[in-house]
Tab-separated table of C-alpha atoms in Angstrom:
chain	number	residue	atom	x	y	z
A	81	UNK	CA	13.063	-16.826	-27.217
A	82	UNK	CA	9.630	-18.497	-26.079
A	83	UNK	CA	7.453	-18.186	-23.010
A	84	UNK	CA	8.487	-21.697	-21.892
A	85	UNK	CA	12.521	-21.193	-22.270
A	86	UNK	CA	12.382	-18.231	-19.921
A	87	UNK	CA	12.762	-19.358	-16.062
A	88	UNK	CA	11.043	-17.739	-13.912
A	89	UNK	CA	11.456	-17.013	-9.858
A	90	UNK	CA	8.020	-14.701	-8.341
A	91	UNK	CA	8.913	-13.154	-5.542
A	92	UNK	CA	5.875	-11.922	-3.287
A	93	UNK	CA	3.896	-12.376	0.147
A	94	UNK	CA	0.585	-10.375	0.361
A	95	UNK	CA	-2.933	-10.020	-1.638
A	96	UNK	CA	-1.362	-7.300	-3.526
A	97	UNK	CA	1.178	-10.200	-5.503
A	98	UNK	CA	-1.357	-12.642	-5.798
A	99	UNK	CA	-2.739	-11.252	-9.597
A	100	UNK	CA	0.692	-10.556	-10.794
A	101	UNK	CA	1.530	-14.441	-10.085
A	102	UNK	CA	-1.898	-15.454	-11.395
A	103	UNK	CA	-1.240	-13.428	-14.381
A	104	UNK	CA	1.799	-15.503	-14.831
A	105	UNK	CA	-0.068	-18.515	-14.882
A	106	UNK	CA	-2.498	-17.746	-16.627
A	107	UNK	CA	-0.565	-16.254	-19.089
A	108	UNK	CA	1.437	-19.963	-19.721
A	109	UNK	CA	5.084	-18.187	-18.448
A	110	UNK	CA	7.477	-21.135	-16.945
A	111	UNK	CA	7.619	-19.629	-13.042
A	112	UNK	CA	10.083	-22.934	-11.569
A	113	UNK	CA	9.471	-21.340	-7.859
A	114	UNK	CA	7.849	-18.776	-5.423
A	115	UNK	CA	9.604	-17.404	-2.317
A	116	UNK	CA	7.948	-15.754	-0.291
A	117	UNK	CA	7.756	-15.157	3.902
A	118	UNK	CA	7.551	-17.284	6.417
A	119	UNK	CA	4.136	-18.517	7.947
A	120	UNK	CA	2.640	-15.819	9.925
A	121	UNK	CA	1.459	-16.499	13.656
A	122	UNK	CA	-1.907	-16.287	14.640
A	123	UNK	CA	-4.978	-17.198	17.187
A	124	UNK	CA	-4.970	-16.252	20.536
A	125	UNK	CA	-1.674	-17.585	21.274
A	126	UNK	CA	-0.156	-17.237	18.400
A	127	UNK	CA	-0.193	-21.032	17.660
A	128	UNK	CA	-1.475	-21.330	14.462
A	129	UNK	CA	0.596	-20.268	11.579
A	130	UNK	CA	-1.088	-18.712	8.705
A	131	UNK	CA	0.360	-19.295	5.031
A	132	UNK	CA	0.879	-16.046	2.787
A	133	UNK	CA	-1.609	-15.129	0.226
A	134	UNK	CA	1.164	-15.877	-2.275
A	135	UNK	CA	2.220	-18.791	-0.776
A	136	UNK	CA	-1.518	-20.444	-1.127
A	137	UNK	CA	-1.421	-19.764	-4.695
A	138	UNK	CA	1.601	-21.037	-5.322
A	139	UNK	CA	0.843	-24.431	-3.936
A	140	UNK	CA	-2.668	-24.866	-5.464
A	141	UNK	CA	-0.625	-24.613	-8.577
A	142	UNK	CA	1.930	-27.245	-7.561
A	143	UNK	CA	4.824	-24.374	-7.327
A	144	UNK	CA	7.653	-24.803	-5.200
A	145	UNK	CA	7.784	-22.732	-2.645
A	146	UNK	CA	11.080	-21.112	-0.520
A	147	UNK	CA	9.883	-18.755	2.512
A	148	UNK	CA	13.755	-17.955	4.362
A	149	UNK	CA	14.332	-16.463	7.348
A	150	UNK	CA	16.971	-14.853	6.122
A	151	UNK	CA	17.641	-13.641	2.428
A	152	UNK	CA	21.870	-14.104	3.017
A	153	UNK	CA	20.994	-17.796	4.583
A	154	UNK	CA	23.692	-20.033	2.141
A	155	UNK	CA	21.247	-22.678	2.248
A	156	UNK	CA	18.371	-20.356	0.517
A	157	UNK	CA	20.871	-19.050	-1.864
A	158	UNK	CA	22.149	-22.589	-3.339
A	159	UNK	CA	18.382	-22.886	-3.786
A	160	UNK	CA	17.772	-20.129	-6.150
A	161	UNK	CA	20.896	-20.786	-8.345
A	162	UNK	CA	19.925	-24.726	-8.777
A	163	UNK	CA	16.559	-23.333	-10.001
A	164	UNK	CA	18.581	-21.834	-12.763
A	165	UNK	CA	16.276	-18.592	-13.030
A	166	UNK	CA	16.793	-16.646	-15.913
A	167	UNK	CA	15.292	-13.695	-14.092
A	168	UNK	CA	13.167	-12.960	-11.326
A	169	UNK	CA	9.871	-10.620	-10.669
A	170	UNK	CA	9.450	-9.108	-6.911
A	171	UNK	CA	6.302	-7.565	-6.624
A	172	UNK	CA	5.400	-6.024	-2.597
A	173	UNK	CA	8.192	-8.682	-1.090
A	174	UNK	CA	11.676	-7.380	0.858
A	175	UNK	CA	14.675	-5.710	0.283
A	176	UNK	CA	16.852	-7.948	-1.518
A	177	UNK	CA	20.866	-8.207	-1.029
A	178	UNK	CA	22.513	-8.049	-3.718
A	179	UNK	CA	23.568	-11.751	-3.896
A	180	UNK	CA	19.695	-12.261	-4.919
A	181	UNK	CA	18.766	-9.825	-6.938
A	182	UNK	CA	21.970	-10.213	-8.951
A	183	UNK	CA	21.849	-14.026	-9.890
A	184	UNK	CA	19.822	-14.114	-12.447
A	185	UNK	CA	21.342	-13.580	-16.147
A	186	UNK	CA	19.236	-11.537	-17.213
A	187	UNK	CA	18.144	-9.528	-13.761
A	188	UNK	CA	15.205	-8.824	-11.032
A	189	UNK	CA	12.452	-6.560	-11.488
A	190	UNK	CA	9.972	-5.488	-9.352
A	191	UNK	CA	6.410	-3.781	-9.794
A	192	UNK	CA	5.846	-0.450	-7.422
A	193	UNK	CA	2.624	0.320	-7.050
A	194	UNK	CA	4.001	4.144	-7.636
A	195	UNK	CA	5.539	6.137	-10.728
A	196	UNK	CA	9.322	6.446	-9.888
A	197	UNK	CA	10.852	8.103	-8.883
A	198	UNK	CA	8.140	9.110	-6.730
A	199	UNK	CA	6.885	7.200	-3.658
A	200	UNK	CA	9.879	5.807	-2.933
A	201	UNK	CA	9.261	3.888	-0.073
A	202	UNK	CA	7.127	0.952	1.539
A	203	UNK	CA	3.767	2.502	1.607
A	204	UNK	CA	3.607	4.487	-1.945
A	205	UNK	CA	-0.429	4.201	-1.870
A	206	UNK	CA	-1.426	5.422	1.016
A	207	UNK	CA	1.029	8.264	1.021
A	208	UNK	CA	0.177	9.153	-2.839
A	209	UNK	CA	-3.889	9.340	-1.591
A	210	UNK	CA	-2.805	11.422	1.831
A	211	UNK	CA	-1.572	13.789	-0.639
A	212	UNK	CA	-3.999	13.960	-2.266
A	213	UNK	CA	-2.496	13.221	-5.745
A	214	UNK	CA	-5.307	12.534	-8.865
A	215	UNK	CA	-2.897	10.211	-10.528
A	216	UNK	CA	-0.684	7.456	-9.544
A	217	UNK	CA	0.594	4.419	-11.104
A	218	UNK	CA	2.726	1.444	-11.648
A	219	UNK	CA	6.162	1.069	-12.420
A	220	UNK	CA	8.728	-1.684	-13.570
A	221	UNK	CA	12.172	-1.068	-12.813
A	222	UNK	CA	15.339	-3.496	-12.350
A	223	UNK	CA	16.329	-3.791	-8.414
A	224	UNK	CA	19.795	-2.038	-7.403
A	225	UNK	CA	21.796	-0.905	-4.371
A	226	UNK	CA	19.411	1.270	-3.230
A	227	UNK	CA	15.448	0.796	-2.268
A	228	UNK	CA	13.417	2.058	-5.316
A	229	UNK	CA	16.124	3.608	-7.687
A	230	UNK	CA	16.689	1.322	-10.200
A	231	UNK	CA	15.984	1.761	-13.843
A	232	UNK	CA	12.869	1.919	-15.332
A	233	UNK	CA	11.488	-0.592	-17.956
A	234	UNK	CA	7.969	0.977	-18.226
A	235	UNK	CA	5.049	2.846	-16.617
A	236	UNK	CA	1.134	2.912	-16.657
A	237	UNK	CA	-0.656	5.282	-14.959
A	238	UNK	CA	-4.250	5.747	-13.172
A	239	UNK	CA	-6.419	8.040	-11.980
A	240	UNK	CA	-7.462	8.503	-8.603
A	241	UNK	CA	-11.028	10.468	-8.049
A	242	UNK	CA	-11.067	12.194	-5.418
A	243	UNK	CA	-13.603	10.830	-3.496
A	244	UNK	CA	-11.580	7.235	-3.711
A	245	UNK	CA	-9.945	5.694	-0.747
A	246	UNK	CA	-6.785	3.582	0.028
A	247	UNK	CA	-9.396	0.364	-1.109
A	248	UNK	CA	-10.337	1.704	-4.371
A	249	UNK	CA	-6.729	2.884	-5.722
A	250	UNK	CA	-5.196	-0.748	-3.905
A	251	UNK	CA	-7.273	-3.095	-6.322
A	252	UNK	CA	-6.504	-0.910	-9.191
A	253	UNK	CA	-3.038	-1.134	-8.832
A	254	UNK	CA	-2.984	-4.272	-8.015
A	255	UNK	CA	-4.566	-5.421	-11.610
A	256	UNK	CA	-2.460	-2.616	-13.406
A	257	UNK	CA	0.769	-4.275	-11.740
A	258	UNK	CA	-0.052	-7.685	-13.165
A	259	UNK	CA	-0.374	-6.130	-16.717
A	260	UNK	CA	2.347	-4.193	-16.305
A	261	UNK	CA	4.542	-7.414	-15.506
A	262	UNK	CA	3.004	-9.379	-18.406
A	263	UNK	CA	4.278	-6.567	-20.694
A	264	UNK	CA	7.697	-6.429	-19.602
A	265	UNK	CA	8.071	-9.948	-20.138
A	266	UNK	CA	6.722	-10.237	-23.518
A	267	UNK	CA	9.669	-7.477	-24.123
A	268	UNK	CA	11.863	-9.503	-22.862
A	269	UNK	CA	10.494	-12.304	-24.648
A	270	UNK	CA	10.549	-10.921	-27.725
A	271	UNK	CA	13.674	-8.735	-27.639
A	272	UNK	CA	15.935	-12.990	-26.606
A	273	UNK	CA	16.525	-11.593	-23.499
A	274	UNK	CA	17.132	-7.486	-24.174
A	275	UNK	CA	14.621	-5.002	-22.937
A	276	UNK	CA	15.170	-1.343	-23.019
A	277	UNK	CA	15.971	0.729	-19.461
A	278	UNK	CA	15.869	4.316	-18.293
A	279	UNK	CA	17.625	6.119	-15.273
A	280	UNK	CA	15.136	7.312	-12.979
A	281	UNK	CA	16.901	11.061	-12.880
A	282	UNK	CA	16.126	11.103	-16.597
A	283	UNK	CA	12.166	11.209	-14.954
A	284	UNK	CA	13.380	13.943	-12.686
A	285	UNK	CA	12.539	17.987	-13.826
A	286	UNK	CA	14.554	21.047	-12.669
A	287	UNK	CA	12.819	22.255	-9.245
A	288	UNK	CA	10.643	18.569	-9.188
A	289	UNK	CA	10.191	17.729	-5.232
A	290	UNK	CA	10.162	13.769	-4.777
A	291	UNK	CA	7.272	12.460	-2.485
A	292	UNK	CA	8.555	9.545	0.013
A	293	UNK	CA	6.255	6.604	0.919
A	294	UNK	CA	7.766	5.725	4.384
A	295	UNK	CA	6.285	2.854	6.360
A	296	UNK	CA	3.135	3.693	8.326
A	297	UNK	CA	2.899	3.012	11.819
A	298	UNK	CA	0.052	3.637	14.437
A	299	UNK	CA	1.195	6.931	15.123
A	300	UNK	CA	1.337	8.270	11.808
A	301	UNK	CA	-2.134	7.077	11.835
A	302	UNK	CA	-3.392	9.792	14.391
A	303	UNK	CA	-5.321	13.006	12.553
A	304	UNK	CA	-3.820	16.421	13.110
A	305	UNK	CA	-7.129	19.209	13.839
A	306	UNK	CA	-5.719	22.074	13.030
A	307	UNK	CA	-4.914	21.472	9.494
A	308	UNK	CA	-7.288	22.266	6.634
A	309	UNK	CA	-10.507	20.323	6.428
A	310	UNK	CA	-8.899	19.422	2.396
A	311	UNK	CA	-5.895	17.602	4.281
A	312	UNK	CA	-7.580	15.713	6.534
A	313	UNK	CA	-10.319	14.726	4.440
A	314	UNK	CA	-7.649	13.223	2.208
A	315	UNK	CA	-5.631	11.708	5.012
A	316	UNK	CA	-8.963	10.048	6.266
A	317	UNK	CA	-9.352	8.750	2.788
A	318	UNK	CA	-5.478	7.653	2.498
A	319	UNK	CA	-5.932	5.385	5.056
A	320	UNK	CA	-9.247	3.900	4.551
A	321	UNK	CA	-10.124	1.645	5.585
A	322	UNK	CA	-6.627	-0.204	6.686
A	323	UNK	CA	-4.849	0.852	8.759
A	324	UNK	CA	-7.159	3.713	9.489
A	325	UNK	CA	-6.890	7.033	10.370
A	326	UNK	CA	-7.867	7.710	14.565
A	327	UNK	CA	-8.222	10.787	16.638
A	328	UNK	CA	-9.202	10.880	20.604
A	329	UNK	CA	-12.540	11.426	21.789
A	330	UNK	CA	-12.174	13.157	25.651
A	331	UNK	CA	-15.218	14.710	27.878
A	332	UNK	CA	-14.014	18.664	28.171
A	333	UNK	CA	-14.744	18.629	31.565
A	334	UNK	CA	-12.717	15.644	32.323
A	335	UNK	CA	-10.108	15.585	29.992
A	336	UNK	CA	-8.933	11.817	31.607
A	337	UNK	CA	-11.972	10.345	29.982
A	338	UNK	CA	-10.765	9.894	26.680
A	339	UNK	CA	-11.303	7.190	23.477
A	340	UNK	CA	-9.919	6.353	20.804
A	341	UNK	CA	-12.241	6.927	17.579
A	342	UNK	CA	-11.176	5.580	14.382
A	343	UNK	CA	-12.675	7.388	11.110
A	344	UNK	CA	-13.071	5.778	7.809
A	345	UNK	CA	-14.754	8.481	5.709
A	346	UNK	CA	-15.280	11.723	5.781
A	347	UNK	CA	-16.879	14.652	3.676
A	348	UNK	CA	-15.793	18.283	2.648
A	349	UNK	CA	-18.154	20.960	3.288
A	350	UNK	CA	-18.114	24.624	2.748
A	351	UNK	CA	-19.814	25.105	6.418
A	352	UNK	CA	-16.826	27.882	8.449
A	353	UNK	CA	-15.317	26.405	11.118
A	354	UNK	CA	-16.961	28.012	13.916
A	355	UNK	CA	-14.944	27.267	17.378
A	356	UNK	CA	-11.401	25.832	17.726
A	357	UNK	CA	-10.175	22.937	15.740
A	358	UNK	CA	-11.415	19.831	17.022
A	359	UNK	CA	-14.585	20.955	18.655
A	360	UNK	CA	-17.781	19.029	17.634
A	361	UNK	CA	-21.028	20.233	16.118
A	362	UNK	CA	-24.274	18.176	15.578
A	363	UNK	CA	-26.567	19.786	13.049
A	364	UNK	CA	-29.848	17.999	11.950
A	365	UNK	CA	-28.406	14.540	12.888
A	366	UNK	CA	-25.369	14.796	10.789
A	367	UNK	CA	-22.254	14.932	12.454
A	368	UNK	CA	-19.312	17.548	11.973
A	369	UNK	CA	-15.567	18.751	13.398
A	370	UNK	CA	-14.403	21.797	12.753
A	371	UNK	CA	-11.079	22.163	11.381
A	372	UNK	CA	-8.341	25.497	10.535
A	373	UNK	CA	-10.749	26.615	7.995
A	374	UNK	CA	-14.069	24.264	7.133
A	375	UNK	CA	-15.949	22.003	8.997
A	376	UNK	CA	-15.821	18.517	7.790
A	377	UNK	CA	-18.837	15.913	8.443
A	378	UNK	CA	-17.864	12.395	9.874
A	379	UNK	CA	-19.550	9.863	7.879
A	380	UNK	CA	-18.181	6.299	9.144
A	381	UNK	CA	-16.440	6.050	12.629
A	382	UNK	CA	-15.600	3.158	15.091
A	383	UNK	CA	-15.398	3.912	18.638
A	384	UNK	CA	-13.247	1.485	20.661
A	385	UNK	CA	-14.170	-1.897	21.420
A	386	UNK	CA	-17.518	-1.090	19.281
A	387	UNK	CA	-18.508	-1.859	15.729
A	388	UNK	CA	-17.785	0.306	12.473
A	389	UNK	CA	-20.867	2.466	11.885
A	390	UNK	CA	-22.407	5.508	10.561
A	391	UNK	CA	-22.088	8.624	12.570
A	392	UNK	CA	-25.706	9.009	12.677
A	393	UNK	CA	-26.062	5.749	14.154
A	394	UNK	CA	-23.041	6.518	16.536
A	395	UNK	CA	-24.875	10.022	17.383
A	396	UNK	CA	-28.283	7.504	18.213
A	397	UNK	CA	-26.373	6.074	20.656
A	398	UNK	CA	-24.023	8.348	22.471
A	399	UNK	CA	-25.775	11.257	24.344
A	400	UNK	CA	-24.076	15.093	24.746
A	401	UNK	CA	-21.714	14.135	22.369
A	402	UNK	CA	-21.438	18.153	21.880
A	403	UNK	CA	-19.592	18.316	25.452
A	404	UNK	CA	-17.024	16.044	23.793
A	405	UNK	CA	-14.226	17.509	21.610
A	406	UNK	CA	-11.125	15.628	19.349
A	407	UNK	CA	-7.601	15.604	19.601
C-alpha cells in the first residue's frame, strides 16, 4: 500500500488537532475530508460565528469540510461513506456512534493526549498536572463502545517538570500527538492495511488505581485551603493559565465583601503555616497563604474585572490586604 491509496477522514475542532492535520499534510497522506463542529458564536451578541481552528486549516488547504449538528444526522452519514474513507483519525473531537466510527474498512483511531488506560476522560491534561504526575503521554488506540477503552496501537511518553503548567505539557502533547499519528499510519501503510493492537487491561497491574480526566467546569476550578501547600501548588499549575484556578478574596470583618481572585502561579516554600488555612501574610513585599502544612507564595493573580499581574504589583495597589483572608 502507498500514502496516496489510503483515504483519509481527520476528525478534529480545536488548536490541539491543528498539528496532527498539518502533519498529515505535510507528510503527503491523501486526507479526502475534515469534519469538524459547527461555527462557534461570538461578539457581543453572539452574531458572528467563528470557524474552528481545524476548520481554517482545512480550507486554506482546499479540504472539504463537514461540521454536523448531529453525528446520527442520515444526511452527514451518506457523506462519509461517498468519501469512501479507508479509515479515519479523531484527535480532541466528540464521542462518536458507532455508525461513524465503524465505517471505515480498516477503522477510527484517535490520539489521547494521556497513556491509557489512564485519564480516561475529556480533560486528561489538566487532571494528569493536578496530580501532580512527572510523566504523561500520548496514546493511539482504535475507538469502541465505550469513551477511551479501545485498543492500543502505540504510546510515547513525556515528562512533565514540575514547575510546568497546563501551557507547557498542552504544546508538548500536542506535537507528540501529531508524531504519534504519523507513525501509526506508516504501520498501517506498510503492514497493506494490518497494524498490530493491544487490550488496554493488558496495560493494567494487580492493585493499579486508574486516574479519570472528567470535564472541568468553573467549580472544579475553585482552590480548596486546607489541603497541603504540594496539592494546591499543583492544582494552581494544572490549570494554568486556562481555565484557571480561583479562590475568594472577603474583608474578615465583613465577610459580604468578597472577590473573586484567580491565581495562575504559585510557589512552594518551606515557611510553616502559621494561622488557619487561608489567612494571608505579606513578608518583604512578597505575598503568601498559608495552607494545612506550608505557606505557599502567590506569584501571578487577577482580581476581578482587573488585569493579570504580579502579586507584588497587586500588593502596590491594594492596601491592608493582611485584614483580607481566602476561601
Amino acid at each position: 500500500m502507498e500514502k496516496k491509496d489510503l483515504r483519509i477522514i481527520f476528525m478534529g475542532t480545536p488548536e490541539f488537532a491543528v498539528a496532527t492535520l498539518q502533519s498529515l499534510l505535510d507528510n503527503d497522506y491523501n486526507v479526502v475530508a475534515v469534519v469538524t463542529q459547527p461555527d462557534k458564536p461570538v461578539g457581543r451578541h453572539a452574531s458572528v460565528l467563528q470557524p474552528s481552528p481545524v476548520k481554517k486549516l482545512a480550507l486554506a488547504n482546499g479540504l472539504p469540510v463537514l461540521q454536523p449538528e448531529k453525528m446520527k444526522d442520515e444526511v452527514f452519514l451518506q457523506q462519509l461513506r461517498d468519501y469512501s474513507a479507508d479509515i479515519q483519525v479523531v484527535v480532541a473531537f466528540r464521542m462518536l456512534p458507532e455508525v461513524v466510527w465503524s465505517m471505515p474498512r480498516l477503522g477510527t483511531f484517535n490520539v489521547h493526549a494521556a497513556l491509557l488506560p489512564q485519564y480516561r476522560g475529556a480533560a486528561p491534561i489538566n487532571w494528569a498536572v493536578i496530580n501532580g504526575e512527572t510523566e504523561t503521554g500520548v496514546t493511539t488506540f482504535f475507538l469502541d463502545h465505550d469513551i477511551d477503552t479501545g485498543r492500543i496501537i502505540l504510546q510515547h511518553k513525556m515528562l512533565i517538570p514540575d514547575d510546568a503548567d497546563v501551557e507547557y505539557v498542552y504544546d508538548g502533547l500536542m506535537n507528540l500527538g501529531a508524531n504519534a499519528a504519523i507513525e501509526t499510519l506508516e504501520r498501517i501503510v506498510e503492514n497493506d492495511g494490518f497494524i498490530e493492537s493491544m487490550p488496554q487491561e493488558q496495560f493494567i497491574a494487580d492493585e493499579t488505581k486508574l486516574n479519570q480526566a472528567p470535564k472541568i467546569f468553573k467549580d472544579t476550578c475553585r482552590i480548596d485551603w486546607n489541603q497541603t501547600s504540594k496539592k494546591i501548588y499543583d492544582f494552581i499549575r494544572g490549570l494554568s493559565p486556562y481555565p484557571g484556578s480561583w479562590t475568594t478574596l472577603y474583608e474578615i470583618d465583613n465577610s459580604n465583601k468578597t472577590q473573586v481572585l484567580k491565581i495562575f502561579k504559585g510557589l512552594k516554600t518551606a515557611r510553616p503555616s502559621t494561622s488557619k488555612a487561608g489567612s494571608l501574610v505579606v513578608d518583604k513585599n512578597h505575598l503568601y497563604v498559608n495552607t494545612a502544612d506550608c505557606q505557599l507564595e502567590l506569584i501571578e493573580i487577577q482580581l476581578s474585572g482587573k488585569k493579570r499581574m504580579s502579586a507584588r504589583d497587586f500588593l502596590n495597589g491594594f492596601k491592608n490586604i493582611e485584614t483580607y483572608e481566602l476561601q
